[in-house]
CSV table of C-alpha atoms in Angstrom, one decimal:
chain,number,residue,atom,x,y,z
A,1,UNK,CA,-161.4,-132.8,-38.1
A,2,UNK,CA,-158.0,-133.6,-36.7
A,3,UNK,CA,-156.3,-131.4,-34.5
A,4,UNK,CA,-154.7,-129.0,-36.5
A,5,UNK,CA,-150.9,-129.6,-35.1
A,6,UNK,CA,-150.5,-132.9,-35.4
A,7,UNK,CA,-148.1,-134.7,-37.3
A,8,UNK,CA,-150.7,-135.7,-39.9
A,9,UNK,CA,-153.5,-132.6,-39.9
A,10,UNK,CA,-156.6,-132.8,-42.3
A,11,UNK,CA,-157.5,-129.9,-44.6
A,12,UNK,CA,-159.1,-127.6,-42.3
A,13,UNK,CA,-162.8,-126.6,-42.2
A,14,UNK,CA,-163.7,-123.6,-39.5
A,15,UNK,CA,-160.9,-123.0,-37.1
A,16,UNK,CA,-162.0,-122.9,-33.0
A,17,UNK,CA,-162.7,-119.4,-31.4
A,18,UNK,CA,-160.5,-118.4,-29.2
A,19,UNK,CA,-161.9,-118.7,-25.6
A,20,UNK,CA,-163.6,-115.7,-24.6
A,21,UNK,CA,-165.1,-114.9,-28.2
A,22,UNK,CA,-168.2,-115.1,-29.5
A,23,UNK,CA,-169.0,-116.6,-32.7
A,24,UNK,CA,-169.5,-114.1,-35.6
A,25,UNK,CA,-172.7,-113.1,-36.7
A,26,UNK,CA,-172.0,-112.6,-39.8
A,27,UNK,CA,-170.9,-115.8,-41.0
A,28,UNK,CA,-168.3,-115.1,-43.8
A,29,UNK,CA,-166.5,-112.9,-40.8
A,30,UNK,CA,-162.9,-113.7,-40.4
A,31,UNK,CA,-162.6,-115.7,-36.4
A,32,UNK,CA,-161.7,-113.3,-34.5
A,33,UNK,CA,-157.8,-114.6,-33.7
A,34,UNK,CA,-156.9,-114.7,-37.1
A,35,UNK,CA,-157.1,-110.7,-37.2
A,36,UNK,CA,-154.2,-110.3,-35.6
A,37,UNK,CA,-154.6,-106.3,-35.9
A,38,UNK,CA,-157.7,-107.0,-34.1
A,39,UNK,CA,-156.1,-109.1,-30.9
A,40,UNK,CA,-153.3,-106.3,-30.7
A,41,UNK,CA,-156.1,-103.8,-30.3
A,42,UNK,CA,-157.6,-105.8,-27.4
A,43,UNK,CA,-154.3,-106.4,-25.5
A,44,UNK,CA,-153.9,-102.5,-26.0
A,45,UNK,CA,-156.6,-101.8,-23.8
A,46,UNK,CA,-156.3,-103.8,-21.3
A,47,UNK,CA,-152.6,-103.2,-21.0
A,48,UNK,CA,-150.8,-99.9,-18.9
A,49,UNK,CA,-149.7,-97.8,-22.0
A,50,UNK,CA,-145.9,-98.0,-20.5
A,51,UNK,CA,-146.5,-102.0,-21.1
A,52,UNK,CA,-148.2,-102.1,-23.9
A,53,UNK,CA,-145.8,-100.0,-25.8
A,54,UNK,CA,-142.6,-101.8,-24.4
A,55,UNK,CA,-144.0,-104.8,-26.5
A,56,UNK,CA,-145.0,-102.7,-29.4
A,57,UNK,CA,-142.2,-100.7,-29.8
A,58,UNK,CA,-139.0,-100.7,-31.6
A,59,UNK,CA,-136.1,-98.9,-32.3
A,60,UNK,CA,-135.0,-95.4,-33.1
A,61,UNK,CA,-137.9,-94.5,-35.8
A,62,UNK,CA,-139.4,-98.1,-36.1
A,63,UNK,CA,-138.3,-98.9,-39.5
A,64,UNK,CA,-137.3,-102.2,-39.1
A,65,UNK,CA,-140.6,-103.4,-37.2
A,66,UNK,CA,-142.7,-101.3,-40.1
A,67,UNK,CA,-141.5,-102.6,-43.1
A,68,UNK,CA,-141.2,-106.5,-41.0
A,69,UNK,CA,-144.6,-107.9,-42.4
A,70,UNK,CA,-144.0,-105.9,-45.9
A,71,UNK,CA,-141.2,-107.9,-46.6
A,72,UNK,CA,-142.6,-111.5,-46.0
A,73,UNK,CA,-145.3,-110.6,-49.0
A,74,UNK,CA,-142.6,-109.4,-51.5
A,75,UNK,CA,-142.9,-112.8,-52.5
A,76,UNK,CA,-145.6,-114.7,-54.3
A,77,UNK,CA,-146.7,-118.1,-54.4
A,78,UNK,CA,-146.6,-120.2,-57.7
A,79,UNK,CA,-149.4,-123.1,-56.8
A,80,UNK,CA,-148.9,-126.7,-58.0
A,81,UNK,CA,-152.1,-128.9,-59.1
A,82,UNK,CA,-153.5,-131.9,-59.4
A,83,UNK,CA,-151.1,-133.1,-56.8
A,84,UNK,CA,-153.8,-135.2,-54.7
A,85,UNK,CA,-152.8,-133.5,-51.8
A,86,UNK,CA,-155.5,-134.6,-49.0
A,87,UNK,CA,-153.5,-134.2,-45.9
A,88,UNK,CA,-150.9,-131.5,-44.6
A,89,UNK,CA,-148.7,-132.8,-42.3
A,90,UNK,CA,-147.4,-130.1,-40.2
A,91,UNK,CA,-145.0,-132.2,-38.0
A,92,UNK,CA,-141.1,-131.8,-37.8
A,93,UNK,CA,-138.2,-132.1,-35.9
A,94,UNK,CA,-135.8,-129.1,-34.7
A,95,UNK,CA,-132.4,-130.3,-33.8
A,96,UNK,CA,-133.8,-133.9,-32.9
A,97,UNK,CA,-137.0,-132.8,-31.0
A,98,UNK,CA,-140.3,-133.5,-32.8
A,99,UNK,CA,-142.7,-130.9,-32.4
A,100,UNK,CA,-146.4,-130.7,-33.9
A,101,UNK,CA,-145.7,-127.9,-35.9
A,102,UNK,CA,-142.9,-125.5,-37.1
A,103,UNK,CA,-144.7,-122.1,-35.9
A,104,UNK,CA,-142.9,-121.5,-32.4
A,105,UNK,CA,-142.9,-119.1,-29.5
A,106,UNK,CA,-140.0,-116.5,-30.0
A,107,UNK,CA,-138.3,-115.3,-26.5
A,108,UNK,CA,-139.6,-112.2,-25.0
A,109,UNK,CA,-138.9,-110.5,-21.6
A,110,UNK,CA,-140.9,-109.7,-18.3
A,111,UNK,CA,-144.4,-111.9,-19.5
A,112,UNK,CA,-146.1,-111.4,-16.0
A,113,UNK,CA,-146.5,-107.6,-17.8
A,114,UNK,CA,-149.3,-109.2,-19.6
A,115,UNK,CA,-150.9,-111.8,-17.8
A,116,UNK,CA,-150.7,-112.8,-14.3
A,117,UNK,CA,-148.9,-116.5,-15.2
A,118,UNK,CA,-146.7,-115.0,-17.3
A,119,UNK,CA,-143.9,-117.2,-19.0
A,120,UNK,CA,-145.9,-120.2,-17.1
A,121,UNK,CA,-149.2,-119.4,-19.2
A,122,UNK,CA,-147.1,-119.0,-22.6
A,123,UNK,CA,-145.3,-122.6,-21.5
A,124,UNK,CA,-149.0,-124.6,-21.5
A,125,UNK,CA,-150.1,-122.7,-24.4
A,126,UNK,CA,-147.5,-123.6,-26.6
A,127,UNK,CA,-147.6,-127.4,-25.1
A,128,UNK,CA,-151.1,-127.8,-26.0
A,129,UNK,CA,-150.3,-127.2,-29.7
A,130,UNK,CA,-147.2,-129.1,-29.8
A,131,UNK,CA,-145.0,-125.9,-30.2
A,132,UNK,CA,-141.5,-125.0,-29.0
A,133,UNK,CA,-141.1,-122.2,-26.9
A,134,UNK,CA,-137.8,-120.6,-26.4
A,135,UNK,CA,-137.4,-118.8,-22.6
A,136,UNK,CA,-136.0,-115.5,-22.3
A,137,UNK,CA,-133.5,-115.3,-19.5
A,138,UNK,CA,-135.3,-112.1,-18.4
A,139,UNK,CA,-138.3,-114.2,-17.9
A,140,UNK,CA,-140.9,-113.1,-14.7
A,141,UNK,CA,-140.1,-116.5,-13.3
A,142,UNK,CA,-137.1,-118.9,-13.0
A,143,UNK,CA,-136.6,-120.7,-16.0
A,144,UNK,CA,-136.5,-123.9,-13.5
A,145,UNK,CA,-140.2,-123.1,-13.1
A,146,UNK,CA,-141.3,-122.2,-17.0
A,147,UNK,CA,-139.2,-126.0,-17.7
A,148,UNK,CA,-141.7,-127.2,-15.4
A,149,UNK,CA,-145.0,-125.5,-16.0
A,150,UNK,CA,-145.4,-127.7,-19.3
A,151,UNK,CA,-144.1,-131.0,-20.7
A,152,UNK,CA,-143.9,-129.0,-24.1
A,153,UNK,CA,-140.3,-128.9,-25.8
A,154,UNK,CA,-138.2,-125.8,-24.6
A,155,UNK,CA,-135.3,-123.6,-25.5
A,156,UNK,CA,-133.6,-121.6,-23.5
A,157,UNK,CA,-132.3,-118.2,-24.7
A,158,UNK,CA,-129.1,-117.0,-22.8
A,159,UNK,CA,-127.8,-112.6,-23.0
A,160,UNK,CA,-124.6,-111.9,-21.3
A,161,UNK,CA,-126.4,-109.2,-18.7
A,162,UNK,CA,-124.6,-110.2,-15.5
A,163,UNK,CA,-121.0,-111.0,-14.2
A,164,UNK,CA,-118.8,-113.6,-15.7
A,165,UNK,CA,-120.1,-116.3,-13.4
A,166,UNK,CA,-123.4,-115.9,-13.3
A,167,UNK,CA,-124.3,-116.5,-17.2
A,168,UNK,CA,-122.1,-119.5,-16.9
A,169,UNK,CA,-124.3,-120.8,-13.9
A,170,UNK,CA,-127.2,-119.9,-16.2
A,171,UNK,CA,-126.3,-121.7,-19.1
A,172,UNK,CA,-125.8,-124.7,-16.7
A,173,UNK,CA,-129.0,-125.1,-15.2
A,174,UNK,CA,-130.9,-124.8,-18.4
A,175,UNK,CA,-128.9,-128.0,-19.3
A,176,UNK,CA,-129.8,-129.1,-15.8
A,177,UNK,CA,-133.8,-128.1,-15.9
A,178,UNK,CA,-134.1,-130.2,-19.3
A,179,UNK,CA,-134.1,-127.4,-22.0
A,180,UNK,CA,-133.2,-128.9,-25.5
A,181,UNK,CA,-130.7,-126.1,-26.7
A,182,UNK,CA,-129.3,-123.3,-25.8
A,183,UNK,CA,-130.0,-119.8,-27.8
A,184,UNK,CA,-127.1,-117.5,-27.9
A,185,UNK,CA,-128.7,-114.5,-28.5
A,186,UNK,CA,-126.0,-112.1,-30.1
A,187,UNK,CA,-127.5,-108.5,-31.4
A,188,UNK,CA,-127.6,-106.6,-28.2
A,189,UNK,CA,-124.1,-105.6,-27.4
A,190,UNK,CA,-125.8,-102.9,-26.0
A,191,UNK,CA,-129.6,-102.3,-25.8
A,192,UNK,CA,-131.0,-100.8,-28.6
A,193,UNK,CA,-132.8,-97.0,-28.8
A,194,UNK,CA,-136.2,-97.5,-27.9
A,195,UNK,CA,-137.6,-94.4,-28.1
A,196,UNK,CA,-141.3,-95.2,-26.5
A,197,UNK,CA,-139.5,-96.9,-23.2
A,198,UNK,CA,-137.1,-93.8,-22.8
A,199,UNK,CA,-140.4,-91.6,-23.4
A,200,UNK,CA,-142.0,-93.9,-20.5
A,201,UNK,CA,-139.2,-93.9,-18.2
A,202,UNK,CA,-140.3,-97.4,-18.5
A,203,UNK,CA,-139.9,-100.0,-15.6
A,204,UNK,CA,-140.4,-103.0,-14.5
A,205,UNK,CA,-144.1,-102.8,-12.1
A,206,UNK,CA,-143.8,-102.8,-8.9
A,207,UNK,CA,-144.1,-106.4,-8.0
A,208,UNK,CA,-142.5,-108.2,-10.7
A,209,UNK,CA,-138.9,-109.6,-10.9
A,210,UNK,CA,-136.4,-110.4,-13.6
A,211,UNK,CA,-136.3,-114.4,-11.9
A,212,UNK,CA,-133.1,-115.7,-13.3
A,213,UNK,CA,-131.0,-112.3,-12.5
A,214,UNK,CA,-128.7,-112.4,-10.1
A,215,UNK,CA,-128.3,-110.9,-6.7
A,216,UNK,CA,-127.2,-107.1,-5.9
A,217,UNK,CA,-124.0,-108.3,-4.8
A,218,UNK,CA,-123.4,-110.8,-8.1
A,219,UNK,CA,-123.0,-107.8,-10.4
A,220,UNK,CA,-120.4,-107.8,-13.0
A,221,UNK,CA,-116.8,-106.5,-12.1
A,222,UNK,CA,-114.4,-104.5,-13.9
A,223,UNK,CA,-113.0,-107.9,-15.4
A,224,UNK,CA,-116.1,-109.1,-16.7
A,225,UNK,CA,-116.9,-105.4,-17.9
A,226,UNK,CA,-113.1,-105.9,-19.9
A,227,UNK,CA,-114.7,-109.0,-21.4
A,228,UNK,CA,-118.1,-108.4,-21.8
A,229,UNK,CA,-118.4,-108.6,-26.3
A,230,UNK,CA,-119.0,-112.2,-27.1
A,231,UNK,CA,-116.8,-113.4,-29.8
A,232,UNK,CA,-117.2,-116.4,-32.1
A,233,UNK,CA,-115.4,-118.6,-29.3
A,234,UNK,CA,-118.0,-118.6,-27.4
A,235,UNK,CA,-120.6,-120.8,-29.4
A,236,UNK,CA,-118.5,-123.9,-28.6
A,237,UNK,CA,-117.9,-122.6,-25.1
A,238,UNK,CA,-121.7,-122.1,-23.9
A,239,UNK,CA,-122.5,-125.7,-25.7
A,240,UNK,CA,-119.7,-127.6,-23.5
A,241,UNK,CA,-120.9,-125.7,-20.2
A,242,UNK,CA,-124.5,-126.7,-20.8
A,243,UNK,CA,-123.8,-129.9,-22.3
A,244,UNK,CA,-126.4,-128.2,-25.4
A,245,UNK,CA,-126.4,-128.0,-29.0
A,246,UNK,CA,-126.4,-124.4,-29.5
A,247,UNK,CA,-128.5,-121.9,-31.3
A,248,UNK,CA,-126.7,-118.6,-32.6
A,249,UNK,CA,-129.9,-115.6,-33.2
A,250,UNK,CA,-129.7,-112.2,-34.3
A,251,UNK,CA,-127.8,-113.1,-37.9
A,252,UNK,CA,-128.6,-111.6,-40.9
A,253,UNK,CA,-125.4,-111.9,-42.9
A,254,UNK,CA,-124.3,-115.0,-44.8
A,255,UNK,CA,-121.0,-114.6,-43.5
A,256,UNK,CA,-121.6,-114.5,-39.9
A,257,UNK,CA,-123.7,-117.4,-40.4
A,258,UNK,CA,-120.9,-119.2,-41.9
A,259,UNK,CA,-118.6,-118.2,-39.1
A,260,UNK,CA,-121.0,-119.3,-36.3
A,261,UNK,CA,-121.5,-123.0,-37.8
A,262,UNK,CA,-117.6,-123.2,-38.1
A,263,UNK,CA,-117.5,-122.2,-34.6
A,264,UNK,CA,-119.6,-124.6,-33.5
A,265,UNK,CA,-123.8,-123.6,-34.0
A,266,UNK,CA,-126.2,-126.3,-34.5
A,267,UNK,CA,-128.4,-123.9,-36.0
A,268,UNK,CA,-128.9,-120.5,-36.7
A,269,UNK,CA,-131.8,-118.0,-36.2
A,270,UNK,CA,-132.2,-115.0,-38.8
A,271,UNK,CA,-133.9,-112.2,-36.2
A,272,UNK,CA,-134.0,-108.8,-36.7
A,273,UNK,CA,-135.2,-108.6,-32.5
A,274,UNK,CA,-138.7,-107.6,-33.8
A,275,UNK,CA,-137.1,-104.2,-34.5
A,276,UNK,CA,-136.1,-103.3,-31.4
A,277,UNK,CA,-132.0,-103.2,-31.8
A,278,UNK,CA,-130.6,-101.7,-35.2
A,279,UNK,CA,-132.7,-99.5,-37.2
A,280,UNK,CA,-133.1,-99.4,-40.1
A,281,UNK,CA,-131.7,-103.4,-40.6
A,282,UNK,CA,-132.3,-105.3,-43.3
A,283,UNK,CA,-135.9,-107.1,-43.0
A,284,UNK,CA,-135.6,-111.2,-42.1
A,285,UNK,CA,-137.1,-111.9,-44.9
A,286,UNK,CA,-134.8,-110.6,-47.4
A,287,UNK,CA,-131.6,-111.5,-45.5
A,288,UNK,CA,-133.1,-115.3,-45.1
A,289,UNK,CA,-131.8,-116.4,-48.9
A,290,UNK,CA,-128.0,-115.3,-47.8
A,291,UNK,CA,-127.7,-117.0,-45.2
A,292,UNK,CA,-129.0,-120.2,-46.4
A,293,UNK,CA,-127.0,-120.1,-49.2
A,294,UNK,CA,-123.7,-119.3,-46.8
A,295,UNK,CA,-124.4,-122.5,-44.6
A,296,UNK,CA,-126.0,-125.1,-46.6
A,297,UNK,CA,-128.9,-127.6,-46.6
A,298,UNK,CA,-127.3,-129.6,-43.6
A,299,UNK,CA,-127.7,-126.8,-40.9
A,300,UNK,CA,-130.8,-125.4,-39.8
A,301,UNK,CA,-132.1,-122.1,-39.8
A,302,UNK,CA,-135.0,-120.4,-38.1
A,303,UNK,CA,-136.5,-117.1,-38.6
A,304,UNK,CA,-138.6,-114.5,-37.1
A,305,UNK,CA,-139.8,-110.4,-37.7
A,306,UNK,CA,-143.2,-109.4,-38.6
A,307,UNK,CA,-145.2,-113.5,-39.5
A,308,UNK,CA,-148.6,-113.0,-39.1
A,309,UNK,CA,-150.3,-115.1,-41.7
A,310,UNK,CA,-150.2,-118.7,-43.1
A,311,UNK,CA,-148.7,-117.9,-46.0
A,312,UNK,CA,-146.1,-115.5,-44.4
A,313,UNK,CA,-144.6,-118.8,-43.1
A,314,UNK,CA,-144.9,-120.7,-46.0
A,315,UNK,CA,-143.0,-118.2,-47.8
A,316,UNK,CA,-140.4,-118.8,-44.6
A,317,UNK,CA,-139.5,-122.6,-45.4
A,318,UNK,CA,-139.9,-121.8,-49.4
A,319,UNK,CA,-136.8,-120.0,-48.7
A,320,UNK,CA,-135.0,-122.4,-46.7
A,321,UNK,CA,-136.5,-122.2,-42.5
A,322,UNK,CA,-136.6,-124.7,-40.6
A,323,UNK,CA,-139.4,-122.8,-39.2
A,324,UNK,CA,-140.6,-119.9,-37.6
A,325,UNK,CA,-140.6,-118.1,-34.4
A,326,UNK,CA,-143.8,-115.6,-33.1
A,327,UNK,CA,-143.2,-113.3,-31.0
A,328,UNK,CA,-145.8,-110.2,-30.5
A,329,UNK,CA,-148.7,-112.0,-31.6
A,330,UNK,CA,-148.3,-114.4,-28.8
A,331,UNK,CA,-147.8,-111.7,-26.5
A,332,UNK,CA,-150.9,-109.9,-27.5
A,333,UNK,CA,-152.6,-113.8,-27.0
A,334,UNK,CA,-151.3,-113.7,-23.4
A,335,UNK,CA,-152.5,-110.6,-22.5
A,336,UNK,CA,-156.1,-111.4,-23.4
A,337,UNK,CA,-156.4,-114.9,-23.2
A,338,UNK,CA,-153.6,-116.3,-20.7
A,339,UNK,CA,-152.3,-119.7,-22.0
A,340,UNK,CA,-156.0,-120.2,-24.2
A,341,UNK,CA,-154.9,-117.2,-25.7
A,342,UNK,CA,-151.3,-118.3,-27.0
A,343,UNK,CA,-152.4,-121.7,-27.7
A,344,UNK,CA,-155.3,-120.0,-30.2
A,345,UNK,CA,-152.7,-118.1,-31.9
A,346,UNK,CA,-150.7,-120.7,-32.6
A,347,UNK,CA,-153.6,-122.6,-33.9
A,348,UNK,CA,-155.1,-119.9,-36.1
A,349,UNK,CA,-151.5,-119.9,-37.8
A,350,UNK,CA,-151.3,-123.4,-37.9
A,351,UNK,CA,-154.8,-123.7,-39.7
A,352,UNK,CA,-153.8,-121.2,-42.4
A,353,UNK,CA,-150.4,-122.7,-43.0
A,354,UNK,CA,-152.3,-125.8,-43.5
A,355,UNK,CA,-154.9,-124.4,-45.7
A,356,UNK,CA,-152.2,-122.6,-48.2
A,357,UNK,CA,-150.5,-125.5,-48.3
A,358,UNK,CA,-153.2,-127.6,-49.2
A,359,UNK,CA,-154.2,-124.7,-52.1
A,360,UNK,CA,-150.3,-125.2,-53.0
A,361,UNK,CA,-150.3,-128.8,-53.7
A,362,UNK,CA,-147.7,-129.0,-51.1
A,363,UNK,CA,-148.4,-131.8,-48.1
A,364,UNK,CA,-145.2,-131.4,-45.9
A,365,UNK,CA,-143.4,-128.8,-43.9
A,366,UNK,CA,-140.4,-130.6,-44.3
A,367,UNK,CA,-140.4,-130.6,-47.6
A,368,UNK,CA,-141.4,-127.7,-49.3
A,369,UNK,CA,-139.7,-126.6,-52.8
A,370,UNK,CA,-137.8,-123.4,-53.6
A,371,UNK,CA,-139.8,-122.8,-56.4
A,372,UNK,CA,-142.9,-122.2,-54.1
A,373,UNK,CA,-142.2,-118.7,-54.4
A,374,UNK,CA,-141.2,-116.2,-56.5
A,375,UNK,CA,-140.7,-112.4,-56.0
A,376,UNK,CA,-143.2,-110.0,-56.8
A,377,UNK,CA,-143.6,-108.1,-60.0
């Protein structure tokens, strides 16, 4: 069987085990890494409840992150047959860079909470499946070392935390380390209320460090403080400074998504933060149509919030992604499986995608019809 990633993937028999897991018994038994509820459940045990619940959290009372996976399956899929579809190709390009397959690695902070290796771990894992990982700028290590842990594709996702200067000098070097855009992450003017972290008194272990955070002495001043609200201006700004096509996430209006592209976006990424900032927001899923529609077939979009199955992303690029960005499912494969562990999530997603495709009639991820779907009944 061909390794399920590549550009040209065969319709897949049995899917690998994730290392560490035995084979089922029983053989009609789901592999174990496809039960995502069941991977969570491990990484819960191993992990400090403070940790574990800084991951699994969200905001206020959680409604966004609830109803996430809900909304993806408010759709159904209308099959096609007698297509001859043999193959699935799983391949695509985002913004120029090809990558194996259009399931990637969502940014999330302070990694070395879960596994030892950290952001280094979740850099080979998505490298050995072909997938683009995007780097949080509160990463456990520099993102100078993540950009060199793996010769996988990377993003870099920039918050304006620090003074003035020092996200500028951040937005530099990821141009400078070889990232391949730069993700303006926009829906935290202020952090949102996360009720399990401010139940926790929740900090960083003893140990760890936010790696590309700046100095005591390089905090922001009163100036910086006057000026702290990104605007719309900066989208073009960030891109000349890094010299990278820029990535606007956290939009789930059609008009902002307009704006942003005017302003300068190569893409735009549909994010609710997995929950964690407004509550109750609208789910990704339903605020995906809008802003397609607002921006056209000639810009990309990405999303993210509550994927967990194969035909969660199909629905996705039915309704106009690009692809598709994982975020707690990986973490959950870090914590129990270091870089094995991510790289046998993104596979168990990439088999299903490949197999619902295949049941679909549909034999491209680039290409994949509106009419797909339909809402539920």
């Amino acid at each position: 069987m061909a390794t399920i990633g590549a550009p040209d993937s065969a319709v897949p028999g049995q899917p690998p085990r994730l290392p560490g897991e035995e084979t089922p018994e029983d053989p009609g038994q789901e592999p174990p890494y496809l039960d995502l509820d069941r991977l969570e459940a491990r990484a819960r045990e191993q992990l400090p409840a403070s940790v574990y619940d800084y991951y699994a959290g969200g905001a206020e009372t959680e409604t966004t992150m609830a109803e996430a996976p809900a909304s993806w399956r408010s759709w159904r899929l209308r099959p096609r047959v007698l297509r001859g579809t043999a193959r699935v190709r799983l391949g695509t390009e985002l913004l120029g860079t090809p990558v194996r397959t259009p399931i990637g690695i969502a940014p999330w902070a302070y990694q070395g909470m879960a596994h030892p290796d950290g952001e280094l771990a979740t850099a080979r894992g998505a490298a050995a499946r072909g997938a683009l990982m995007t780097v949080s700028t509160s990463a456990t290590h520099t993102l100078e070392e993540v950009a060199a842990a793996a010769d996988g594709p990377q993003w870099f996702q920039l918050y304006r935390l620090h003074s003035n200067r020092h996200t500028d000098d951040l937005a530099r070097r990821a141009g400078d380390a070889g990232y391949r855009a730069l993700v303006l992450t926009v829906d935290v003017p202020l952090l949102g209320r996360r009720r399990r972290d401010l139940r926790h008194r929740f900090a960083l272990p003893a140990g760890l460090r936010m790696a590309n955070h700046p100095p005591e002495g390089d905090q922001p001043t009163l100036s910086d403080l006057a000026t702290a609200t990104w605007t719309f201006d900066d989208i073009a700004r960030f891109g000349e400074l890094s010299g990278l096509p820029v990535i606007v996430k956290g939009v789930l209006r059609g008009d902002d998504a307009a704006r942003c592209v005017q302003a300068g976006a190569s893409a735009v990424w549909v994010s609710t933060h997995g929950g964690r900032q407004v509550d109750p927001a609208i789910a990704s899923a339903h605020a995906l149509p809008e802003v397609v529609e607002a921006v056209g077939a000639d810009v990309e979009i990405y999303a993210d919030g509550g994927i967990r199955t194969g035909s969660d992303v199909l629905t996705a690029l039915a309704l106009g992604a690009s692809a598709v960005f994982l975020g707690r499912p990986c973490v959950w494969g870090l914590a129990t499986g270091g870089a094995d562990g991510v790289a046998g999530v993104l596979a168990g997603l990439g088999e299903e995608l490949t197999h619902t495709m295949a049941l679909c009639g549909l034999d491209d991820v680039r290409s994949v019809p509106r009419d797909t779907i339909t809402p539920a009944r």
